[in-house]
Coordinates of C-alpha atoms and ligand atoms in Angstrom, one line a residue:
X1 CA -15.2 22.4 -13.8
X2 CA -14.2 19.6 -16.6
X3 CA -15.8 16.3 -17.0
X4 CA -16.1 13.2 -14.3
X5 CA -13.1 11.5 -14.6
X6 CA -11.9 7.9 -12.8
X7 CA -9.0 7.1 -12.1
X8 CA -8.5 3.3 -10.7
X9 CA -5.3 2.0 -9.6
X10 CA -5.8 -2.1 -9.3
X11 CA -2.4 -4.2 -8.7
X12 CA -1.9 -8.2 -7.9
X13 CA 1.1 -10.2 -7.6
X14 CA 0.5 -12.8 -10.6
X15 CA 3.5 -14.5 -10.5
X16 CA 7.3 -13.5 -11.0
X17 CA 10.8 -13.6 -12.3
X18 CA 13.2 -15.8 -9.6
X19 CA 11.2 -15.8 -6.5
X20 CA 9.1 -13.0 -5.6
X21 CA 11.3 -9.9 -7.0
X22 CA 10.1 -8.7 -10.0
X23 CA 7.7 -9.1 -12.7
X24 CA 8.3 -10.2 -15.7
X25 CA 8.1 -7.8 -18.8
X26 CA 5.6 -11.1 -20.8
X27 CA 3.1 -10.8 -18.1
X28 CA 3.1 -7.5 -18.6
X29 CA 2.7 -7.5 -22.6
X30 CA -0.4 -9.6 -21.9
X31 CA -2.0 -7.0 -19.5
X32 CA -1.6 -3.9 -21.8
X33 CA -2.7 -6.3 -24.5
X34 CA -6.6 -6.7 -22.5
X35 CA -6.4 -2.7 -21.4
X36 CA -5.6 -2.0 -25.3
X37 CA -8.9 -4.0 -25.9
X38 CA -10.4 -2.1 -23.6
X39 CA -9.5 1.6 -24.8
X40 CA -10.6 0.7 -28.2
X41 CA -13.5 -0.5 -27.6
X42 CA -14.2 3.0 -25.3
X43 CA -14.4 1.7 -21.6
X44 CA -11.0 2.8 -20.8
X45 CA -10.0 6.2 -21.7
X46 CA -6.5 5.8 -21.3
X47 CA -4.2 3.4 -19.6
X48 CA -0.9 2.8 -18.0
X49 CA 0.9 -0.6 -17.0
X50 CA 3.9 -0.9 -14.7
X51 CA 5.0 -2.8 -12.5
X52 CA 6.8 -2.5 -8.8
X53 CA 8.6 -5.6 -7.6
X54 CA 6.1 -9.3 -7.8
X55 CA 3.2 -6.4 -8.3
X56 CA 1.9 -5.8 -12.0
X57 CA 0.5 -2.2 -11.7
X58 CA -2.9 -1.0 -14.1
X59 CA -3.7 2.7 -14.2
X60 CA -6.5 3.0 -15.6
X61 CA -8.7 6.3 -16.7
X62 CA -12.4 6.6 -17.6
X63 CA -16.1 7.7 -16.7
X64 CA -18.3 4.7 -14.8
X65 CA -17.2 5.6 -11.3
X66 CA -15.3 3.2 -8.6
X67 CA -16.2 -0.1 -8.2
X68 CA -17.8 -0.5 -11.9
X69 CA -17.9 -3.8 -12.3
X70 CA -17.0 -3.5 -16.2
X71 CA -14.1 -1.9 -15.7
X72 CA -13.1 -4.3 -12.4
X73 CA -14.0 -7.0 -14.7
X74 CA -11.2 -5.7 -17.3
X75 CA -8.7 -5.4 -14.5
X76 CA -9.5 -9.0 -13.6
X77 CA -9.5 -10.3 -17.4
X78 CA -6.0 -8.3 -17.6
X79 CA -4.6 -10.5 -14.4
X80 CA -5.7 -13.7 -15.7
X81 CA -4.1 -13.6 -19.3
X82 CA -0.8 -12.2 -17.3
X83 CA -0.9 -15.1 -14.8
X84 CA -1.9 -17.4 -17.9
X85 CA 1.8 -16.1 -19.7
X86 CA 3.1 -16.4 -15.9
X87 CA 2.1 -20.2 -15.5
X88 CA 3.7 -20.8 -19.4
X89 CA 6.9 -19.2 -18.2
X90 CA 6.8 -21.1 -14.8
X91 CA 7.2 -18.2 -13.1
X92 CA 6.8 -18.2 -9.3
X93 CA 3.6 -17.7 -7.9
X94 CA 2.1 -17.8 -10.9
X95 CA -2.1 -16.4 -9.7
X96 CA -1.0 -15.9 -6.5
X97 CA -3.3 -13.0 -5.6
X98 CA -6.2 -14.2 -7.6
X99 CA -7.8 -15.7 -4.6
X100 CA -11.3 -16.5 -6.9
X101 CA -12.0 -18.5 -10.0
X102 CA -14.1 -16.1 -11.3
X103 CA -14.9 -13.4 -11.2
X104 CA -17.7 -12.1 -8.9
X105 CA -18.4 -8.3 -10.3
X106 CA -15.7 -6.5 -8.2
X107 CA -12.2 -7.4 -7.5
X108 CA -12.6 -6.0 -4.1
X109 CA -12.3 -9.0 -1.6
X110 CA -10.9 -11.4 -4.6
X111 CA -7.2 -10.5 -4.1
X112 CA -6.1 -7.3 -5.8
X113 CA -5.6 -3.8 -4.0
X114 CA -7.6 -1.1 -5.5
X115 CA -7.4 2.6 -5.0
X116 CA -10.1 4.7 -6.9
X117 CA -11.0 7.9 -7.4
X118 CA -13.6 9.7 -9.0
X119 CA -13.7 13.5 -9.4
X120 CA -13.7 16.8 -11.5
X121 CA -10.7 16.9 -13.7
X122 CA -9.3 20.4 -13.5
X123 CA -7.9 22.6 -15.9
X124 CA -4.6 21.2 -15.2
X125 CA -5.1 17.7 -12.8
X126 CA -1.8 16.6 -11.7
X127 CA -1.6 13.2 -9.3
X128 CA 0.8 11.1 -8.0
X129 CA 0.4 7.0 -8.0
X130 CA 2.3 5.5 -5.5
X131 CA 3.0 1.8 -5.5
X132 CA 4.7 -0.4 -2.7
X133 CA 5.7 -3.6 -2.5
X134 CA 6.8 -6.0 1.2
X135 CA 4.5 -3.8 3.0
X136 CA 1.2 -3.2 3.9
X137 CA -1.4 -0.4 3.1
X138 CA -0.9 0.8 6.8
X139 CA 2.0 2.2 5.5
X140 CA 1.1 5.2 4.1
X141 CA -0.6 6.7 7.5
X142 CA 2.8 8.1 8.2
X143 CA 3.4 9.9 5.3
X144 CA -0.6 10.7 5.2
X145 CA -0.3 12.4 8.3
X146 CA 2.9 14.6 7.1
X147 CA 1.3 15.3 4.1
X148 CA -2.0 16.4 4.8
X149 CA -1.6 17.3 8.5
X150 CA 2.0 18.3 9.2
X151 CA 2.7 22.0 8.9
X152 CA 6.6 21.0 9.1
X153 CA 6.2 19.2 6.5
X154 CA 3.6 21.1 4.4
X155 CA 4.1 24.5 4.3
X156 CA 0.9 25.1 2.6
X157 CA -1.4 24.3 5.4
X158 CA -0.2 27.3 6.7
X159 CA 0.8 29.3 3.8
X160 CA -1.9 28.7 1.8
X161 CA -5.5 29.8 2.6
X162 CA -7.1 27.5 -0.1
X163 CA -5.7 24.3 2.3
X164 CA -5.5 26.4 5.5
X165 CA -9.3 24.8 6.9
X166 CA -6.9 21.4 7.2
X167 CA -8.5 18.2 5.6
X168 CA -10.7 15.0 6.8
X169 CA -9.2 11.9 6.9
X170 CA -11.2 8.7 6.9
X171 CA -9.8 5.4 8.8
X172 CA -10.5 2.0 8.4
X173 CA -10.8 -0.3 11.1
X174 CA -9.5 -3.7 8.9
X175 CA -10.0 -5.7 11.6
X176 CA -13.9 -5.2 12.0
X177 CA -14.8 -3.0 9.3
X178 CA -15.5 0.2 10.6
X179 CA -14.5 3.4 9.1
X180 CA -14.2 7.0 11.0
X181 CA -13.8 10.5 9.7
X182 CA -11.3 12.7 11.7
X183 CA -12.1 16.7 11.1
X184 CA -8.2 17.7 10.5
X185 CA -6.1 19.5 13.0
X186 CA -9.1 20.0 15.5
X187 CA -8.7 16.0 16.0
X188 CA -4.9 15.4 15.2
X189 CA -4.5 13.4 18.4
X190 CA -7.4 11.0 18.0
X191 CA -6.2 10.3 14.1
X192 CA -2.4 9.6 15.6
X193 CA -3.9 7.5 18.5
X194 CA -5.7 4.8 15.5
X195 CA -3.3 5.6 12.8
X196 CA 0.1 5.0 14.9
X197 CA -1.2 1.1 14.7
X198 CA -0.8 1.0 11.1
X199 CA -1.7 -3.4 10.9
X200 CA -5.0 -2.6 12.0
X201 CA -6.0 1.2 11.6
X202 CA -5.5 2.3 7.7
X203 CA -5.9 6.3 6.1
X204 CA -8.9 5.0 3.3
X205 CA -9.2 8.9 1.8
X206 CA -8.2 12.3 2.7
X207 CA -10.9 15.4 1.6
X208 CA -10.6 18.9 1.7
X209 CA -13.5 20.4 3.6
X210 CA -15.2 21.6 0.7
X211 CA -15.8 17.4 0.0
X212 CA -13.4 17.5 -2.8
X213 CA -11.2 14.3 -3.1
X214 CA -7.3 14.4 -2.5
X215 CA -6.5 11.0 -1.8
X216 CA -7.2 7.1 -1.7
X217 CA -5.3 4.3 -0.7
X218 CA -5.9 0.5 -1.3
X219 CA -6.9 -1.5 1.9
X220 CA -6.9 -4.8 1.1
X221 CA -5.3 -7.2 3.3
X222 CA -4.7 -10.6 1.6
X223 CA -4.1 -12.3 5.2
X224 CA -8.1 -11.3 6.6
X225 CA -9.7 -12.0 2.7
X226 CA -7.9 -15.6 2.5
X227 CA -7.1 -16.3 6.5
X228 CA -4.1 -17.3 6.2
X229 CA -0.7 -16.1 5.2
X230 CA -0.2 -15.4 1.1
X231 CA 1.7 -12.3 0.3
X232 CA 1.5 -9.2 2.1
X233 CA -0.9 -6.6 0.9
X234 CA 1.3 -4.1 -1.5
X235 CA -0.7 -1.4 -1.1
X236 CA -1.3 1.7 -3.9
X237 CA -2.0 5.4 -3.3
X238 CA -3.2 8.6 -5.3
X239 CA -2.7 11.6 -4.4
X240 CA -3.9 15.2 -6.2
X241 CA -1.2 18.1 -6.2
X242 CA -1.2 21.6 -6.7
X243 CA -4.0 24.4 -6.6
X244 CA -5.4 23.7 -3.1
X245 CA -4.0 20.3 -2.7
X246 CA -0.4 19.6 -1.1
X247 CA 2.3 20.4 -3.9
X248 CA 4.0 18.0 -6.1
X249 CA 7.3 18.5 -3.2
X250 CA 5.0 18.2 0.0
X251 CA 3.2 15.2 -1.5
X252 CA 6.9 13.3 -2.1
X253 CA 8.5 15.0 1.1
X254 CA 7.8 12.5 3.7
X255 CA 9.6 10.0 1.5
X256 CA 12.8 11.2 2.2
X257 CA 12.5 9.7 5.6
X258 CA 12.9 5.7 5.3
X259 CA 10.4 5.3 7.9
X260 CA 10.1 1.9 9.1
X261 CA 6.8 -0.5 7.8
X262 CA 6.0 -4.0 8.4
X263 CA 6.2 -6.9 5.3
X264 CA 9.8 -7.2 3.9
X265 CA 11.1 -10.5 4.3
X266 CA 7.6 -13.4 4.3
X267 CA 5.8 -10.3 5.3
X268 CA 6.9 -11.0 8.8
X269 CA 9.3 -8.1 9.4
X270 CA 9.9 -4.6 10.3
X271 CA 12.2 -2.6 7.7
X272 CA 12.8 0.8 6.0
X273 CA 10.8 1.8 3.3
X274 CA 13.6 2.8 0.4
X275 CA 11.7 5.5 -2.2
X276 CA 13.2 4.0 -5.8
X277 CA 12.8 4.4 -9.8
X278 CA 11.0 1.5 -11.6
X279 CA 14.1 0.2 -12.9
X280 CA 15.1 -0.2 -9.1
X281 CA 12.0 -1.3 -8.0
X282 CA 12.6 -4.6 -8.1
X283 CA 12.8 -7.1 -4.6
X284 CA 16.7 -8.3 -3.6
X285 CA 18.1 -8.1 0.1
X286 CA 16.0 -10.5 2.2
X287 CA 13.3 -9.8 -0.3
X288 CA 13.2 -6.3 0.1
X289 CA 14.0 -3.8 1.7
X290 CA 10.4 -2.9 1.2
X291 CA 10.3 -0.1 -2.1
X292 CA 7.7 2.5 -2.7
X293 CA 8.1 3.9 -6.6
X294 CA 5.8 7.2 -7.3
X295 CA 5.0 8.4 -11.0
X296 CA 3.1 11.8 -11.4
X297 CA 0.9 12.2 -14.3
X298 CA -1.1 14.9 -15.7
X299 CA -4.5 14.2 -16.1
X300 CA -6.0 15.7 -19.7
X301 CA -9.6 14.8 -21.0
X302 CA -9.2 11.8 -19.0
X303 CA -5.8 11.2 -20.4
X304 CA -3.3 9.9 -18.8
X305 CA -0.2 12.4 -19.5
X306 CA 3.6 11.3 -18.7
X307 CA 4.5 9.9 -15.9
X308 CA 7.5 10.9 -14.7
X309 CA 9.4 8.2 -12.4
X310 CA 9.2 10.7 -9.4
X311 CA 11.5 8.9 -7.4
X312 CA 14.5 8.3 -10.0
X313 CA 16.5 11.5 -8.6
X314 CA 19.6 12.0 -6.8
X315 CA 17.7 14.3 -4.3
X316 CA 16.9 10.7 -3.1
X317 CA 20.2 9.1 -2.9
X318 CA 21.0 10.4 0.7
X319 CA 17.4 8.6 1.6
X320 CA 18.2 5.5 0.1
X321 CA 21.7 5.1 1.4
X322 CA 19.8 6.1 5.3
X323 CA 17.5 2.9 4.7
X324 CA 20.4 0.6 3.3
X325 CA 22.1 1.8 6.4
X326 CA 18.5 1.1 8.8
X327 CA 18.4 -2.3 6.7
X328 CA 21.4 -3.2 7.6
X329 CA 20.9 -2.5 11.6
X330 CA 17.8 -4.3 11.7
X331 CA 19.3 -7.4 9.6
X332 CA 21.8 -8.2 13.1
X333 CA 18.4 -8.7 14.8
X334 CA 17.7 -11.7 12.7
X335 CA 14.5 -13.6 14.5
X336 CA 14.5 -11.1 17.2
X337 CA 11.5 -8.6 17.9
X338 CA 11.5 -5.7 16.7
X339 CA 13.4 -6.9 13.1
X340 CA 10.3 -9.8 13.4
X341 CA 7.1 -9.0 14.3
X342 CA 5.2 -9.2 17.0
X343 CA 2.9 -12.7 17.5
X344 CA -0.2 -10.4 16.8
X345 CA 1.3 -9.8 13.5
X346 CA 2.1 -13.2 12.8
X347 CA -1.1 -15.2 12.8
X348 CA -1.7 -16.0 9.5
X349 CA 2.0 -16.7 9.0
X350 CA 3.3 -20.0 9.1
X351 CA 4.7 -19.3 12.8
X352 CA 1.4 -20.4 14.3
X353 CA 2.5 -23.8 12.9
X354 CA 5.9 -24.0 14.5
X355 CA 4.6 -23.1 17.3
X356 CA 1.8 -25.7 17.7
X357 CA 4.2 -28.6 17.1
X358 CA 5.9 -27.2 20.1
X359 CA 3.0 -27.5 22.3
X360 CA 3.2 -30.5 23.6
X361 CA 6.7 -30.5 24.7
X362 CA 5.4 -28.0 27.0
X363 CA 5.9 -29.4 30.8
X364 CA 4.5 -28.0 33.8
X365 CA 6.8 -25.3 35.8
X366 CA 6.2 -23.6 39.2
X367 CA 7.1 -19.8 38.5
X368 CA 6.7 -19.0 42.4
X369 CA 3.7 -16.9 41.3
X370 CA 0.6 -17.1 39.3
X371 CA 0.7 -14.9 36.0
X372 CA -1.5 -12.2 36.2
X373 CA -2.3 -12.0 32.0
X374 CA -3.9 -8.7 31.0
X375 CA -7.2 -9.9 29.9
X376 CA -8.1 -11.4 33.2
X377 CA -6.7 -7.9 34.6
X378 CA -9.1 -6.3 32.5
X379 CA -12.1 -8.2 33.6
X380 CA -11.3 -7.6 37.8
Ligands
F6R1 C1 6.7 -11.3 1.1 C2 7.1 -12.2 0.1 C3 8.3 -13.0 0.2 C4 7.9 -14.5 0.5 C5 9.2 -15.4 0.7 C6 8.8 -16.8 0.9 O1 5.6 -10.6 0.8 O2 6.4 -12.3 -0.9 O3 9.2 -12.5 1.2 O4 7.1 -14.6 1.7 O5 10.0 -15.3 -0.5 O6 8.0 -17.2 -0.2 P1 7.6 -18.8 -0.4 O7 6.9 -19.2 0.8 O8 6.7 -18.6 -1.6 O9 8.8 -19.5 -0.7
MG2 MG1 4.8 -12.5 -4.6
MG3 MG1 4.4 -7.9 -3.8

């Protein structure tokens, strides 16, 4: 076994270029600039900044663990002199996920997603960071489940007796939270019953049985931290491949199926999720169609080795041209459920609003019967 490494994925929309599509490269000059800071001075072993439509993207490697507050404290520093160039440049939104002043010793709850891992680096560590943006973290229980629980999709669950004891996954309930482990296939059903709500129910980690880590996912939802509407919650995901974990292919295999998430357009609709390069990655039709990008790294001492832009490959083009084609479709909807969602799903959104202005134009009117509502069902 080699050394304790972390690896911390942290992201916030600090502003962007012409509306809320795409960062701007300035902002992120001034990020790498504080992370530079930060590898010199030997907190960070090695870094990586991107970006994925309005969401600046650190990837970060070194040794304190998850939720250190130095190194949280550098992802926050990193934010602030980006949305510092951001408010220079006028860009749009300029802070917008720094919900906090200051800083409070972990940028959990202050507006950034974080994903974080801490394990044993192998001999060879390959991962995957996954990065969305007009969606919520919700929407990577689909591809969780086909990854880590499908054997259609992963042939190695059967295949291969190193994954063949299935995995555990651990849920969130963001509502109240609550989290619950699910013992992977024995409980399949139970996972799908919580994890087919994706707004409320979100896939936290995945372990092998052995307790080794294979995946986290950010959980964050800017709507519940602020209580209102501010952005959706562009959520981030690492994954481990190879030797006992899914393979680099099943990892990215559920992506060629544009399944649909909610976000997209003022985070109030449903649409495709469109697997793209970073230089595609950038927000356009109705603000969207909601993007995931993925790079894969090796991991090597703690360094951070590559990435390659996973999704920049014509063995994606058919998937692409299936969600412009799903975008498209759900477009002709316009305001209409299912293209906008549900009322549940709107309550921090300025709809609420619209809705109470209305009220009082409400007049009485005799339906012929009184409306049996399902909560006063419930209680009979
Ligand atoms: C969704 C998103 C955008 C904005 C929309 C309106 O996550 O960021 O779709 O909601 O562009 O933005 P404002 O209200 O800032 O004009
Ligand atoms: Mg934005
Ligand atoms: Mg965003």
């Amino acid at each position: 076994m080699g050394e304790k490494i972390t690896l911390s994925v942290i992201k916030a929309d600090i502003g962007s270029l012409a509306g809320h599509h795409k960062v701007h490269p300035d902002t992120m000059l001034a990020a790498t600039r504080v992370l530079a800071d930060a590898k010199k001075n030997g907190l960070l072993i090695d870094y990586y900044v991107t970006a994925v439509g309005d969401d600046l993207q650190l990837i970060m490697t070194h040794k304190k663990g998850t939720d250190n507050k130095e190194i949280h404290g550098t992802a926050w520093n990193a934010f602030e002199e980006a949305a510092k160039v951001a408010k220079d440049l006028g860009l749009y939104a300029a802070g917008q996920d720094l919900l906090s002043s200051s800083f409070s010793g972990n940028v959990r709850g202050m507006g950034p997603g974080v994903a974080e891992m801490e394990f044993n680096e192998r001999p060879a560590e390959p991962i995957v960071v996954f990065m969305a943006d007009k969606t919520e973290p919700g929407a990577f229980n689909l591809p969780l489940y086909k990854i880590f629980a499908d054997p259609f999709n992963t042939a190695g669950l059967v295949i291969d007796p190193r994954m063949h004891d299935g995995f555990i996954f651990t849920v969130l309930d963001v509502y109240e939270g609550k989290a619950i482990d699910f013992n992977i296939p024995q409980d399949l059903y139970d996972l799908l019953a919580l994890i087919g709500t994706p707004s409320r129910y979100v896939v936290k980690f995945v372990h092998r049985k052995d307790g080794e880590i294979a995946s986290v996912i950010s959980s964050e939802r800017l709507s519940l931290i602020a209580g209102k509407y501010i952005g959706k919650d562009d959520p981030v995901m690492i994954v481990r491949a190879q030797s006992g974990f899914p393979a680099l292919g099943e990892i990215l295999e559920p992506f060629s199926f544009p399944h649909l998430v909610e976000g997209w357009m003022r985070g109030s609709h449903t649409g495709p999720l469109m697997p793209v390069g970073i230089k595609d990655a950038k927000m356009t039709r109705f603000d969207g169609p909601p993007r995931v990008a993925a790079l894969g790294f090796n991991i090597k001492n703690g360094n951070l080795i590559g990435p390659s832009d996973l999704f920049d490959d014509v063995a994606y083009d058919e998937t692409r041209r299936q969600a412009q084609i799903i975008a498209e479709y759900m477009r002709r909807h316009g305001p209409f459920m299912p293209h906008r969602l549900g009322p549940e799903d709107m309550e921090y959104t300025t709809l609420p609003d619209v809705l109470k202005k209305l009220e009082k134009r409400f007049r009485p009117f005799e339906l012929g019967y009184k409306p049996k509502l399902r909560h006063e069902l419930e209680e009979l």
